[in-house]
Amino acid sequence: MKRHFLLAIALVVMGLSMNAQRGYMPPAVNSPDIARDGAVTFKVKATDADTVRLIIDSRLDTLMKHTGNETWSITLRDLEPDLYMYYFIVDGMKVLDNENAQVLRDVKSVMNTFVLDPQGDSPMAVHDVPHGEVRAVWYDSPTLGTTRRMMIYLPPGYEQSRQRYPVFYLLHGSGGDETVWLEQGRAAQVLDNLIAEGKAEPMIVVMPNGNVDEKAASSMSDQGNVQPTFAHKNWMDGTFEQSFNDIMNWVDQNYRTRAAKRYRAIAGLSMGGYHSLYISANQPDDFAYVGLFSPAISRMDQGKCKIYDDLEAKLIAQFKQRPKLYWLGIGEKDFLYKDNAEFRKLLDKNRLRYTYHESGAGHEWANWRDYLVIFTQQLFK
Amino acid sequence: MKRHFLLAIALVVMGLSMNAQRGYMPPAVNSPDIARDGAVTFKVKATDADTVRLIIDSRLDTLMKHTGNETWSITLRDLEPDLYMYYFIVDGMKVLDNENAQVLRDVKSVMNTFVLDPQGDSPMAVHDVPHGEVRAVWYDSPTLGTTRRMMIYLPPGYEQSRQRYPVFYLLHGSGGDETVWLEQGRAAQVLDNLIAEGKAEPMIVVMPNGNVDEKAASSMSDQGNVQPTFAHKNWMDGTFEQSFNDIMNWVDQNYRTRAAKRYRAIAGLSMGGYHSLYISANQPDDFAYVGLFSPAISRMDQGKCKIYDDLEAKLIAQFKQRPKLYWLGIGEKDFLYKDNAEFRKLLDKNRLRYTYHESGAGHEWANWRDYLVIFTQQLFK
């Protein structure tokens, strides 16, 4: 017992000394400190600082208050339940919250994160419900001539059952990759929670990488120490759309899917909405459910690739086969609002029936997580 | 075309403005800048700073040089190929490298990371070889009365074959969780590379969570906004070892395993080495291969749990059945070196045959990644 106790002490001392070296000190402050009523207090220790700011997503940029003992603090009381990303700026320098080990990446920017769930009912939070599996797989893309990485969500019970499942293809935006719907998008938590409550059907969710010049998210690729970027080659030039059948074929070959239109959905955000629009318009026999989340719509892509030609005629043909759901969501402050209004005019002019959801905020994840929750509940019913 | 061009401009502008808000500026410096010969230059912009330091793992803590234009810089020319973790300290404040979006967590401390692979042959790097699948699964633990998360590596071709595979159980240390062997440990890359070169047999690698008071890594648990910690309840008190059969049963039921001793290995680092020692000693019919990586060995745990009683007699019984490999690795600067020397004396006294590997450095990942590479090549042959 004595030796074991000494070992425990040794491990703890080692832990502290190793981590003191590594920038981890025993927490001098507790941050973020989330009260039961949902008030969130952020604190940071900063010696001799003149100004300390807190930045939360694109929602807030505010000065923190010096509360003594070299600590700067602020309490926010009006945050909605959601996932948040934040950091501090100390005298002009971006600094992360050392007391919070949870971080996420937005394109190239790393931020701290937390999920606010004061009522215990946010679909973004992890709850005590059956959890699906998440897989990182590599598939063959004959069209692109390479193997590529994608993420797969399998609903709870998939491995134990012999059932076949519907498939939801969920596409990321420019600057994203195959990981982003699971990380910022909370796709696994949203699906787990909606399925547990009986609000969504058990389904397979497929999250491919829509940047055709990379095989995988930058840290998972053999293409070297490349940083994530908005600037991908073959960006929205039709290449991804043309290679999409490689993904569908691989999924149908490797999973127990219901490989028919009425059991297939496709949706995406921003660039992924653009991809979803054109893939579904060019493959009218493949998707009964289409979701355009703040889609980066351009109706003038003719000539760049045949996939973008004759959109109006293609939409008319697609809607003749009556998709079960054609869903369009956009924030009123989105810089793509006007483009989307024009796209709606095109649909209206042709009396093509779609569901329109207008929300607050702009081109951001707060909207896309909500759209995922709303859209997913309408699939395969 | 014109509209598409405008859309592109809009997206780029949006990207820049959103990310300027979010602390991402177009890179003013390139960091880390890795030259072909393996020299690595770190740069950071810091206005009005007095001192800027670079910290790399526990290997280096060095001052950076002011090279003008508010930029501080240092070039290191003697780094071995490996994964590195680093951060800056600007006037006493921990700051991450804004130009590098790759980060990893060590217990509670978030750091930037990169893989140095100047020759293109490091087993830690992603290479253009067939990749296995990585799965995050939830298993039932009747012993612990809950479902828990673990990570599974499946070798390339598993899904396409009908073959059965050997299983390697790979355990983390105190402060780690089910994710750490994949992240700091590079287990998927090491396995992919060794299998591709024919140096390791295709195998399933199972990475459970050894902290019995948590269901999953802190961000993946429904236990709230809990931070990662060294201080877990039921820490090394026998509970994990006693629940280990739940993991083995679940794996054998859900995967095409070769469910026999000669096709099973167990290894772990630090606390995971301690777990591996006692699980294999108490289940002498289960593991033909045992790896103790800098194990947190204590031979005086008698009385805490029967699993720790009579180790010497158990080891003698275990070795009577001739394990194919009993492997012990430790760094000469490890604070557990002396404990391990005593453990070797116990083995030697009883003429129990083991393989001993002594390396440089201390209780750290540079050793554990190497041990994984060495140990894995000796399995199932």
Short mmCIF file of N, CA and C in Angstrom, two decimals, chain A residues 1 3-4 7-8 10-11 14-15 18-19 21-24 34 44-45 55 58 87 90 93-96 98-103 105-106 108-110 115 126-128 131-138 159-160 189 215 218-222 225 227-228 230 235-236 254 274 296 298 300-301 304 335-336 339 342 363, chain B residues 1 3-4 7-8 10-11 14-15 18-19 21-24 34 44-45 55 58 87 90 93-96 98-103 105-106 108-110 115 126-128 131-138 159-160 189 215 218-222 225 227-228 230 235-236 254 274 296 298 300-301 304 335-336 339 342 363:
data_model
loop_
_atom_site.label_atom_id
_atom_site.label_comp_id
_atom_site.label_asym_id
_atom_site.label_seq_id
_atom_site.Cartn_x
_atom_site.Cartn_y
_atom_site.Cartn_z
N MET A 1 0.84 -1.21 0.00
CA MET A 1 0.00 0.00 0.00
C MET A 1 0.87 1.25 0.00
N ARG A 3 3.97 1.61 -1.04
CA ARG A 3 4.61 1.83 -2.35
C ARG A 3 3.61 2.33 -3.38
N HIS A 4 2.41 1.75 -3.32
CA HIS A 4 1.42 2.19 -4.29
C HIS A 4 1.11 3.67 -4.11
N LEU A 7 3.85 5.58 -5.55
CA LEU A 7 3.72 5.58 -7.00
C LEU A 7 2.70 6.62 -7.43
N ALA A 8 1.59 6.66 -6.71
CA ALA A 8 0.55 7.63 -7.03
C ALA A 8 1.11 9.05 -6.95
N ALA A 10 4.22 9.92 -7.17
CA ALA A 10 5.20 10.10 -8.24
C ALA A 10 4.51 10.43 -9.56
N LEU A 11 3.44 9.70 -9.85
CA LEU A 11 2.72 9.93 -11.12
C LEU A 11 2.12 11.33 -11.14
N MET A 14 4.94 13.79 -11.49
CA MET A 14 5.38 13.75 -12.87
C MET A 14 4.39 14.49 -13.76
N GLY A 15 3.13 14.19 -13.54
CA GLY A 15 2.09 14.84 -14.34
C GLY A 15 2.22 16.34 -14.25
N MET A 18 5.67 17.54 -15.78
CA MET A 18 5.67 17.45 -17.24
C MET A 18 4.76 18.51 -17.84
N ASN A 19 3.64 18.72 -17.17
CA ASN A 19 2.67 19.62 -17.76
C ASN A 19 2.93 21.08 -17.44
N GLN A 21 5.91 22.17 -17.62
CA GLN A 21 6.77 22.39 -18.79
C GLN A 21 5.92 22.62 -20.03
N ARG A 22 4.81 21.92 -20.10
CA ARG A 22 4.02 21.96 -21.33
C ARG A 22 2.93 23.01 -21.29
N GLY A 23 3.03 23.93 -20.37
CA GLY A 23 2.09 25.04 -20.38
C GLY A 23 0.81 24.74 -19.65
N TYR A 24 0.77 23.63 -18.93
CA TYR A 24 -0.42 23.32 -18.15
C TYR A 24 -0.12 23.55 -16.69
N ILE A 34 -19.85 27.16 -16.27
CA ILE A 34 -21.23 27.15 -16.76
C ILE A 34 -22.18 26.93 -15.59
N VAL A 44 -9.63 34.54 -17.67
CA VAL A 44 -8.28 34.28 -18.17
C VAL A 44 -7.29 35.05 -17.30
N LYS A 45 -6.17 34.41 -16.99
CA LYS A 45 -5.09 35.08 -16.26
C LYS A 45 -4.17 35.73 -17.28
N ILE A 55 -13.87 36.64 -27.88
CA ILE A 55 -14.53 36.52 -29.18
C ILE A 55 -15.28 35.20 -29.20
N SER A 58 -18.89 34.29 -34.64
CA SER A 58 -19.03 35.63 -35.21
C SER A 58 -20.12 36.38 -34.45
N TYR A 87 -12.33 32.39 -28.22
CA TYR A 87 -10.92 32.57 -27.80
C TYR A 87 -10.79 33.96 -27.20
N VAL A 90 -5.51 38.99 -26.03
CA VAL A 90 -4.81 39.69 -24.95
C VAL A 90 -3.82 40.67 -25.59
N MET A 93 -3.08 39.80 -29.10
CA MET A 93 -2.58 38.45 -29.39
C MET A 93 -3.69 37.43 -29.13
N LYS A 94 -3.93 36.55 -30.10
CA LYS A 94 -4.92 35.50 -29.89
C LYS A 94 -4.41 34.48 -28.88
N VAL A 95 -5.20 34.20 -27.87
CA VAL A 95 -4.81 33.28 -26.81
C VAL A 95 -5.98 32.33 -26.55
N LEU A 96 -5.69 31.05 -26.42
CA LEU A 96 -6.76 30.10 -26.08
C LEU A 96 -6.95 30.03 -24.56
N ASN A 98 -6.67 28.24 -21.48
CA ASN A 98 -5.85 27.12 -20.98
C ASN A 98 -6.60 26.18 -20.07
N GLU A 99 -7.71 26.63 -19.55
CA GLU A 99 -8.48 25.79 -18.62
C GLU A 99 -9.46 24.89 -19.36
N ASN A 100 -9.56 25.06 -20.65
CA ASN A 100 -10.50 24.29 -21.45
C ASN A 100 -9.75 23.52 -22.53
N ALA A 101 -9.71 22.20 -22.37
CA ALA A 101 -8.95 21.37 -23.31
C ALA A 101 -9.73 21.08 -24.59
N GLN A 102 -10.99 21.50 -24.66
CA GLN A 102 -11.79 21.21 -25.85
C GLN A 102 -11.57 22.30 -26.90
N VAL A 103 -11.08 21.88 -28.06
CA VAL A 103 -10.86 22.83 -29.14
C VAL A 103 -11.42 22.27 -30.43
N ARG A 105 -11.47 23.31 -34.90
CA ARG A 105 -10.84 24.08 -35.95
C ARG A 105 -11.92 24.60 -36.88
N ASP A 106 -11.86 25.88 -37.23
CA ASP A 106 -12.72 26.41 -38.28
C ASP A 106 -11.80 26.82 -39.43
N LYS A 108 -8.78 27.23 -40.76
CA LYS A 108 -7.41 27.17 -40.23
C LYS A 108 -7.31 27.72 -38.82
N SER A 109 -8.41 28.17 -38.27
CA SER A 109 -8.36 28.82 -36.98
C SER A 109 -8.81 27.87 -35.86
N VAL A 110 -7.96 27.69 -34.88
CA VAL A 110 -8.28 26.79 -33.76
C VAL A 110 -8.89 27.62 -32.63
N VAL A 115 -20.36 22.99 -25.28
CA VAL A 115 -21.76 22.86 -25.63
C VAL A 115 -22.58 23.35 -24.45
N VAL A 126 -24.14 15.51 -25.92
CA VAL A 126 -24.12 14.06 -25.73
C VAL A 126 -25.08 13.73 -24.59
N HIS A 127 -26.04 12.86 -24.86
CA HIS A 127 -26.96 12.42 -23.82
C HIS A 127 -26.82 10.92 -23.59
N ASP A 128 -27.42 10.44 -22.52
CA ASP A 128 -27.34 9.02 -22.18
C ASP A 128 -28.36 8.24 -23.01
N HIS A 131 -25.70 5.11 -28.71
CA HIS A 131 -24.85 5.87 -29.63
C HIS A 131 -24.56 5.07 -30.89
N GLY A 132 -24.61 5.74 -32.03
CA GLY A 132 -24.19 5.11 -33.28
C GLY A 132 -22.68 5.01 -33.35
N GLU A 133 -22.22 4.32 -34.38
CA GLU A 133 -20.78 4.21 -34.62
C GLU A 133 -20.33 5.29 -35.58
N VAL A 134 -19.11 5.76 -35.43
CA VAL A 134 -18.54 6.67 -36.41
C VAL A 134 -17.29 6.00 -36.99
N ARG A 135 -17.24 5.95 -38.30
CA ARG A 135 -16.11 5.29 -38.96
C ARG A 135 -15.38 6.25 -39.89
N ALA A 136 -14.08 6.18 -39.86
CA ALA A 136 -13.26 6.85 -40.86
C ALA A 136 -12.82 5.78 -41.86
N VAL A 137 -13.35 5.86 -43.08
CA VAL A 137 -13.07 4.83 -44.08
C VAL A 137 -12.36 5.45 -45.28
N TRP A 138 -11.73 4.61 -46.07
CA TRP A 138 -11.10 5.05 -47.31
C TRP A 138 -11.80 4.34 -48.46
N GLU A 159 -24.71 -2.84 -36.33
CA GLU A 159 -23.84 -4.02 -36.35
C GLU A 159 -24.57 -5.27 -35.90
N GLN A 160 -25.54 -5.07 -34.99
CA GLN A 160 -26.23 -6.23 -34.42
C GLN A 160 -27.42 -6.68 -35.27
N GLN A 189 -24.07 13.43 -32.64
CA GLN A 189 -24.92 13.71 -31.48
C GLN A 189 -26.36 13.99 -31.93
N LYS A 215 -7.02 14.13 -50.64
CA LYS A 215 -7.53 12.79 -50.39
C LYS A 215 -8.27 12.73 -49.06
N SER A 218 -6.44 17.66 -43.97
CA SER A 218 -5.01 17.85 -44.20
C SER A 218 -4.11 17.01 -43.30
N SER A 219 -4.46 16.81 -42.04
CA SER A 219 -3.57 16.05 -41.18
C SER A 219 -3.63 14.55 -41.45
N MET A 220 -4.63 14.11 -42.22
CA MET A 220 -4.83 12.70 -42.49
C MET A 220 -4.42 12.32 -43.91
N SER A 221 -3.82 13.24 -44.62
CA SER A 221 -3.46 13.02 -46.01
C SER A 221 -1.97 12.77 -46.14
N ASP A 222 -1.59 12.04 -47.19
CA ASP A 222 -0.16 11.84 -47.43
C ASP A 222 0.42 12.98 -48.26
N ASN A 225 2.69 18.38 -45.04
CA ASN A 225 2.23 19.31 -44.01
C ASN A 225 1.46 20.46 -44.64
N GLN A 227 -1.77 22.98 -44.92
CA GLN A 227 -2.75 23.60 -44.04
C GLN A 227 -4.13 23.62 -44.70
N PRO A 228 -5.19 23.53 -43.89
CA PRO A 228 -6.54 23.65 -44.43
C PRO A 228 -6.72 25.02 -45.09
N PHE A 230 -9.39 27.61 -47.96
CA PHE A 230 -10.55 27.79 -48.84
C PHE A 230 -10.19 27.52 -50.29
N TRP A 235 -12.22 23.77 -57.69
CA TRP A 235 -13.23 24.24 -56.76
C TRP A 235 -14.52 24.54 -57.54
N MET A 236 -15.57 23.81 -57.28
CA MET A 236 -16.86 24.04 -57.88
C MET A 236 -16.79 24.11 -59.41
N ASN A 254 -20.66 -1.57 -49.66
CA ASN A 254 -20.03 -1.90 -48.39
C ASN A 254 -20.95 -1.82 -47.17
N TYR A 274 -24.52 23.76 -52.97
CA TYR A 274 -24.31 23.86 -54.42
C TYR A 274 -24.10 22.46 -55.01
N ALA A 296 -24.42 27.90 -51.82
CA ALA A 296 -23.65 28.85 -52.63
C ALA A 296 -24.14 28.74 -54.06
N SER A 298 -25.13 29.58 -57.75
CA SER A 298 -24.89 30.44 -58.90
C SER A 298 -25.62 29.81 -60.06
N MET A 300 -25.33 30.78 -63.12
CA MET A 300 -24.69 31.17 -64.37
C MET A 300 -23.42 30.39 -64.62
N ASP A 301 -23.44 29.13 -64.23
CA ASP A 301 -22.23 28.34 -64.38
C ASP A 301 -22.11 27.64 -65.72
N LYS A 304 -18.93 25.98 -67.81
CA LYS A 304 -17.79 25.52 -67.00
C LYS A 304 -17.72 23.99 -67.01
N PHE A 335 -24.88 36.48 -46.70
CA PHE A 335 -24.47 37.24 -47.90
C PHE A 335 -24.96 36.57 -49.18
N LEU A 336 -25.44 35.32 -49.04
CA LEU A 336 -26.00 34.63 -50.21
C LEU A 336 -27.52 34.74 -50.26
N ASP A 339 -28.94 35.80 -53.77
CA ASP A 339 -28.82 34.71 -54.75
C ASP A 339 -29.89 33.66 -54.52
N GLU A 342 -33.32 34.76 -55.64
CA GLU A 342 -33.45 34.60 -57.10
C GLU A 342 -33.72 33.15 -57.47
N HIS A 363 -24.22 33.41 -42.54
CA HIS A 363 -23.64 32.22 -43.16
C HIS A 363 -22.81 31.51 -42.11
N MET B 1 -20.53 32.95 -66.23
CA MET B 1 -19.15 32.98 -65.76
C MET B 1 -18.92 34.19 -64.86
N ARG B 3 -21.06 35.87 -63.06
CA ARG B 3 -21.67 35.70 -61.75
C ARG B 3 -20.90 34.69 -60.90
N HIS B 4 -20.41 33.67 -61.55
CA HIS B 4 -19.67 32.68 -60.79
C HIS B 4 -18.40 33.31 -60.22
N LEU B 7 -19.35 35.30 -57.32
CA LEU B 7 -19.63 34.41 -56.19
C LEU B 7 -18.32 33.99 -55.53
N ALA B 8 -17.36 33.67 -56.37
CA ALA B 8 -16.06 33.26 -55.84
C ALA B 8 -15.46 34.39 -55.00
N ALA B 10 -17.07 36.77 -53.56
CA ALA B 10 -17.89 36.94 -52.35
C ALA B 10 -17.49 35.91 -51.30
N LEU B 11 -17.32 34.67 -51.74
CA LEU B 11 -16.97 33.61 -50.78
C LEU B 11 -15.61 33.87 -50.15
N MET B 14 -15.97 36.78 -47.81
CA MET B 14 -16.65 36.30 -46.61
C MET B 14 -15.69 35.50 -45.75
N GLY B 15 -14.97 34.61 -46.41
CA GLY B 15 -14.01 33.79 -45.68
C GLY B 15 -13.05 34.67 -44.92
N MET B 18 -15.00 36.77 -42.13
CA MET B 18 -15.42 35.93 -41.02
C MET B 18 -14.24 35.50 -40.19
N ASN B 19 -13.16 35.19 -40.91
CA ASN B 19 -12.04 34.63 -40.18
C ASN B 19 -11.14 35.69 -39.59
N GLN B 21 -12.47 38.15 -38.07
CA GLN B 21 -13.20 38.17 -36.80
C GLN B 21 -12.77 37.04 -35.90
N ARG B 22 -12.50 35.90 -36.50
CA ARG B 22 -12.23 34.71 -35.71
C ARG B 22 -10.75 34.52 -35.44
N GLY B 23 -9.95 35.52 -35.65
CA GLY B 23 -8.55 35.43 -35.29
C GLY B 23 -7.70 34.81 -36.36
N TYR B 24 -8.26 34.62 -37.52
CA TYR B 24 -7.46 34.08 -38.62
C TYR B 24 -7.16 35.19 -39.60
N ILE B 34 9.02 23.68 -42.92
CA ILE B 34 9.86 22.47 -42.87
C ILE B 34 10.65 22.35 -44.17
N VAL B 44 6.67 33.48 -35.21
CA VAL B 44 5.46 34.01 -34.61
C VAL B 44 5.51 35.53 -34.64
N LYS B 45 4.38 36.14 -34.96
CA LYS B 45 4.28 37.60 -34.92
C LYS B 45 3.84 38.01 -33.52
N ILE B 55 8.49 26.04 -26.94
CA ILE B 55 8.54 24.82 -26.13
C ILE B 55 8.15 23.66 -27.03
N SER B 58 8.65 17.77 -24.08
CA SER B 58 9.50 18.03 -22.92
C SER B 58 10.96 18.07 -23.39
N TYR B 87 4.42 24.85 -28.61
CA TYR B 87 3.70 26.12 -28.48
C TYR B 87 4.70 27.21 -28.18
N VAL B 90 4.79 33.90 -25.07
CA VAL B 90 5.05 35.30 -25.38
C VAL B 90 4.88 36.10 -24.08
N MET B 93 2.92 34.28 -21.56
CA MET B 93 1.58 33.81 -21.93
C MET B 93 1.71 32.69 -22.98
N LYS B 94 1.03 31.58 -22.73
CA LYS B 94 1.05 30.50 -23.71
C LYS B 94 0.25 30.90 -24.95
N VAL B 95 0.86 30.77 -26.11
CA VAL B 95 0.22 31.16 -27.37
C VAL B 95 0.45 30.05 -28.38
N LEU B 96 -0.58 29.70 -29.12
CA LEU B 96 -0.41 28.69 -30.17
C LEU B 96 0.06 29.33 -31.46
N ASN B 98 -0.59 30.35 -34.83
CA ASN B 98 -1.78 30.65 -35.64
C ASN B 98 -1.68 30.17 -37.07
N GLU B 99 -0.47 29.91 -37.52
CA GLU B 99 -0.28 29.48 -38.92
C GLU B 99 -0.42 27.98 -39.06
N ASN B 100 -0.55 27.28 -37.94
CA ASN B 100 -0.62 25.82 -37.97
C ASN B 100 -1.94 25.37 -37.34
N ALA B 101 -2.83 24.85 -38.17
CA ALA B 101 -4.15 24.44 -37.68
C ALA B 101 -4.13 23.08 -37.01
N GLN B 102 -2.99 22.38 -37.04
CA GLN B 102 -2.95 21.04 -36.45
C GLN B 102 -2.62 21.15 -34.97
N VAL B 103 -3.52 20.66 -34.15
CA VAL B 103 -3.29 20.68 -32.70
C VAL B 103 -3.61 19.32 -32.12
N ARG B 105 -3.98 17.35 -28.00
CA ARG B 105 -4.15 17.56 -26.58
C ARG B 105 -3.28 16.57 -25.83
N ASP B 106 -2.54 17.05 -24.83
CA ASP B 106 -1.85 16.14 -23.91
C ASP B 106 -2.48 16.34 -22.54
N LYS B 108 -4.63 17.87 -20.51
CA LYS B 108 -5.49 19.06 -20.62
C LYS B 108 -4.83 20.18 -21.43
N SER B 109 -3.62 19.95 -21.88
CA SER B 109 -2.89 21.02 -22.54
C SER B 109 -2.94 20.86 -24.06
N VAL B 110 -3.42 21.89 -24.74
CA VAL B 110 -3.53 21.85 -26.21
C VAL B 110 -2.26 22.44 -26.81
N VAL B 115 4.30 16.39 -38.10
CA VAL B 115 5.09 15.17 -38.24
C VAL B 115 6.28 15.51 -39.13
N VAL B 126 1.67 9.83 -42.62
CA VAL B 126 0.70 9.24 -43.55
C VAL B 126 1.42 9.04 -44.88
N HIS B 127 1.43 7.81 -45.39
CA HIS B 127 2.03 7.54 -46.70
C HIS B 127 0.96 7.03 -47.66
N ASP B 128 1.33 6.98 -48.92
CA ASP B 128 0.40 6.53 -49.95
C ASP B 128 0.36 5.00 -49.96
N HIS B 131 -5.03 2.18 -46.46
CA HIS B 131 -5.33 2.61 -45.09
C HIS B 131 -6.39 1.73 -44.46
N GLY B 132 -6.19 1.40 -43.21
CA GLY B 132 -7.22 0.70 -42.45
C GLY B 132 -8.34 1.65 -42.06
N GLU B 133 -9.39 1.05 -41.51
CA GLU B 133 -10.51 1.85 -41.00
C GLU B 133 -10.32 2.15 -39.53
N VAL B 134 -10.79 3.29 -39.11
CA VAL B 134 -10.82 3.60 -37.68
C VAL B 134 -12.27 3.80 -37.26
N ARG B 135 -12.68 3.11 -36.23
CA ARG B 135 -14.07 3.19 -35.78
C ARG B 135 -14.15 3.63 -34.33
N ALA B 136 -15.09 4.52 -34.06
CA ALA B 136 -15.44 4.84 -32.68
C ALA B 136 -16.71 4.07 -32.37
N VAL B 137 -16.61 3.09 -31.47
CA VAL B 137 -17.76 2.23 -31.17
C VAL B 137 -18.12 2.36 -29.70
N TRP B 138 -19.31 1.96 -29.37
CA TRP B 138 -19.77 1.91 -27.97
C TRP B 138 -20.07 0.46 -27.64
N GLU B 159 -13.03 -5.18 -44.47
CA GLU B 159 -14.43 -5.16 -44.89
C GLU B 159 -14.66 -6.02 -46.13
N GLN B 160 -13.65 -6.10 -46.98
CA GLN B 160 -13.83 -6.82 -48.25
C GLN B 160 -13.55 -8.32 -48.11
N GLN B 189 -1.48 5.19 -38.38
CA GLN B 189 -0.42 5.38 -39.36
C GLN B 189 0.65 4.29 -39.22
N LYS B 215 -17.24 7.28 -19.33
CA LYS B 215 -17.74 6.41 -20.39
C LYS B 215 -16.93 6.61 -21.66
N SER B 218 -13.55 13.04 -22.58
CA SER B 218 -14.46 13.98 -21.92
C SER B 218 -15.43 14.69 -22.87
N SER B 219 -15.01 15.04 -24.07
CA SER B 219 -15.93 15.75 -24.96
C SER B 219 -16.98 14.82 -25.57
N MET B 220 -16.78 13.50 -25.45
CA MET B 220 -17.69 12.53 -26.06
C MET B 220 -18.58 11.85 -25.03
N SER B 221 -18.53 12.33 -23.80
CA SER B 221 -19.28 11.70 -22.72
C SER B 221 -20.51 12.53 -22.39
N ASP B 222 -21.53 11.86 -21.84
CA ASP B 222 -22.71 12.61 -21.40
C ASP B 222 -22.54 13.10 -19.97
N ASN B 225 -19.64 19.03 -19.01
CA ASN B 225 -18.43 19.74 -19.45
C ASN B 225 -17.27 19.43 -18.51
N GLN B 227 -13.39 18.30 -17.74
CA GLN B 227 -12.07 18.42 -18.36
C GLN B 227 -11.28 17.12 -18.18
N PRO B 228 -10.41 16.81 -19.15
CA PRO B 228 -9.54 15.64 -18.98
C PRO B 228 -8.65 15.83 -17.74
N PHE B 230 -5.77 13.68 -14.69
CA PHE B 230 -5.07 12.51 -14.18
C PHE B 230 -5.87 11.82 -13.07
N TRP B 235 -8.85 4.55 -9.71
CA TRP B 235 -7.60 4.59 -10.46
C TRP B 235 -6.70 3.44 -10.01
N MET B 236 -6.42 2.53 -10.88
CA MET B 236 -5.52 1.42 -10.59
C MET B 236 -5.91 0.68 -9.31
N ASN B 254 -18.30 -9.12 -32.12
CA ASN B 254 -18.63 -8.14 -33.16
C ASN B 254 -17.64 -8.05 -34.32
N TYR B 274 0.80 -1.22 -16.61
CA TYR B 274 0.36 -1.84 -15.35
C TYR B 274 -0.89 -2.68 -15.60
N ALA B 296 3.82 1.48 -15.24
CA ALA B 296 3.73 2.02 -13.88
C ALA B 296 3.64 0.85 -12.93
N SER B 298 3.96 -1.43 -9.79
CA SER B 298 4.09 -1.46 -8.35
C SER B 298 3.87 -2.90 -7.93
N MET B 300 3.57 -3.92 -4.86
CA MET B 300 3.10 -3.95 -3.48
C MET B 300 1.62 -3.63 -3.38
N ASP B 301 0.86 -4.03 -4.40
CA ASP B 301 -0.55 -3.68 -4.42
C ASP B 301 -1.43 -4.69 -3.69
N LYS B 304 -5.28 -4.50 -2.10
CA LYS B 304 -6.17 -3.51 -2.72
C LYS B 304 -7.26 -4.21 -3.53
N PHE B 335 11.23 8.17 -14.73
CA PHE B 335 11.17 8.17 -13.26
C PHE B 335 10.73 6.80 -12.73
N LEU B 336 10.25 5.94 -13.62
CA LEU B 336 9.87 4.58 -13.22
C LEU B 336 10.98 3.56 -13.49
N ASP B 339 11.82 1.19 -10.49
CA ASP B 339 10.74 0.21 -10.28
C ASP B 339 10.82 -0.90 -11.32
N GLU B 342 13.64 -3.32 -10.66
CA GLU B 342 13.25 -4.29 -9.63
C GLU B 342 12.35 -5.38 -10.19
N HIS B 363 9.77 9.41 -19.58
CA HIS B 363 8.41 8.88 -19.58
C HIS B 363 7.61 9.68 -20.60
#
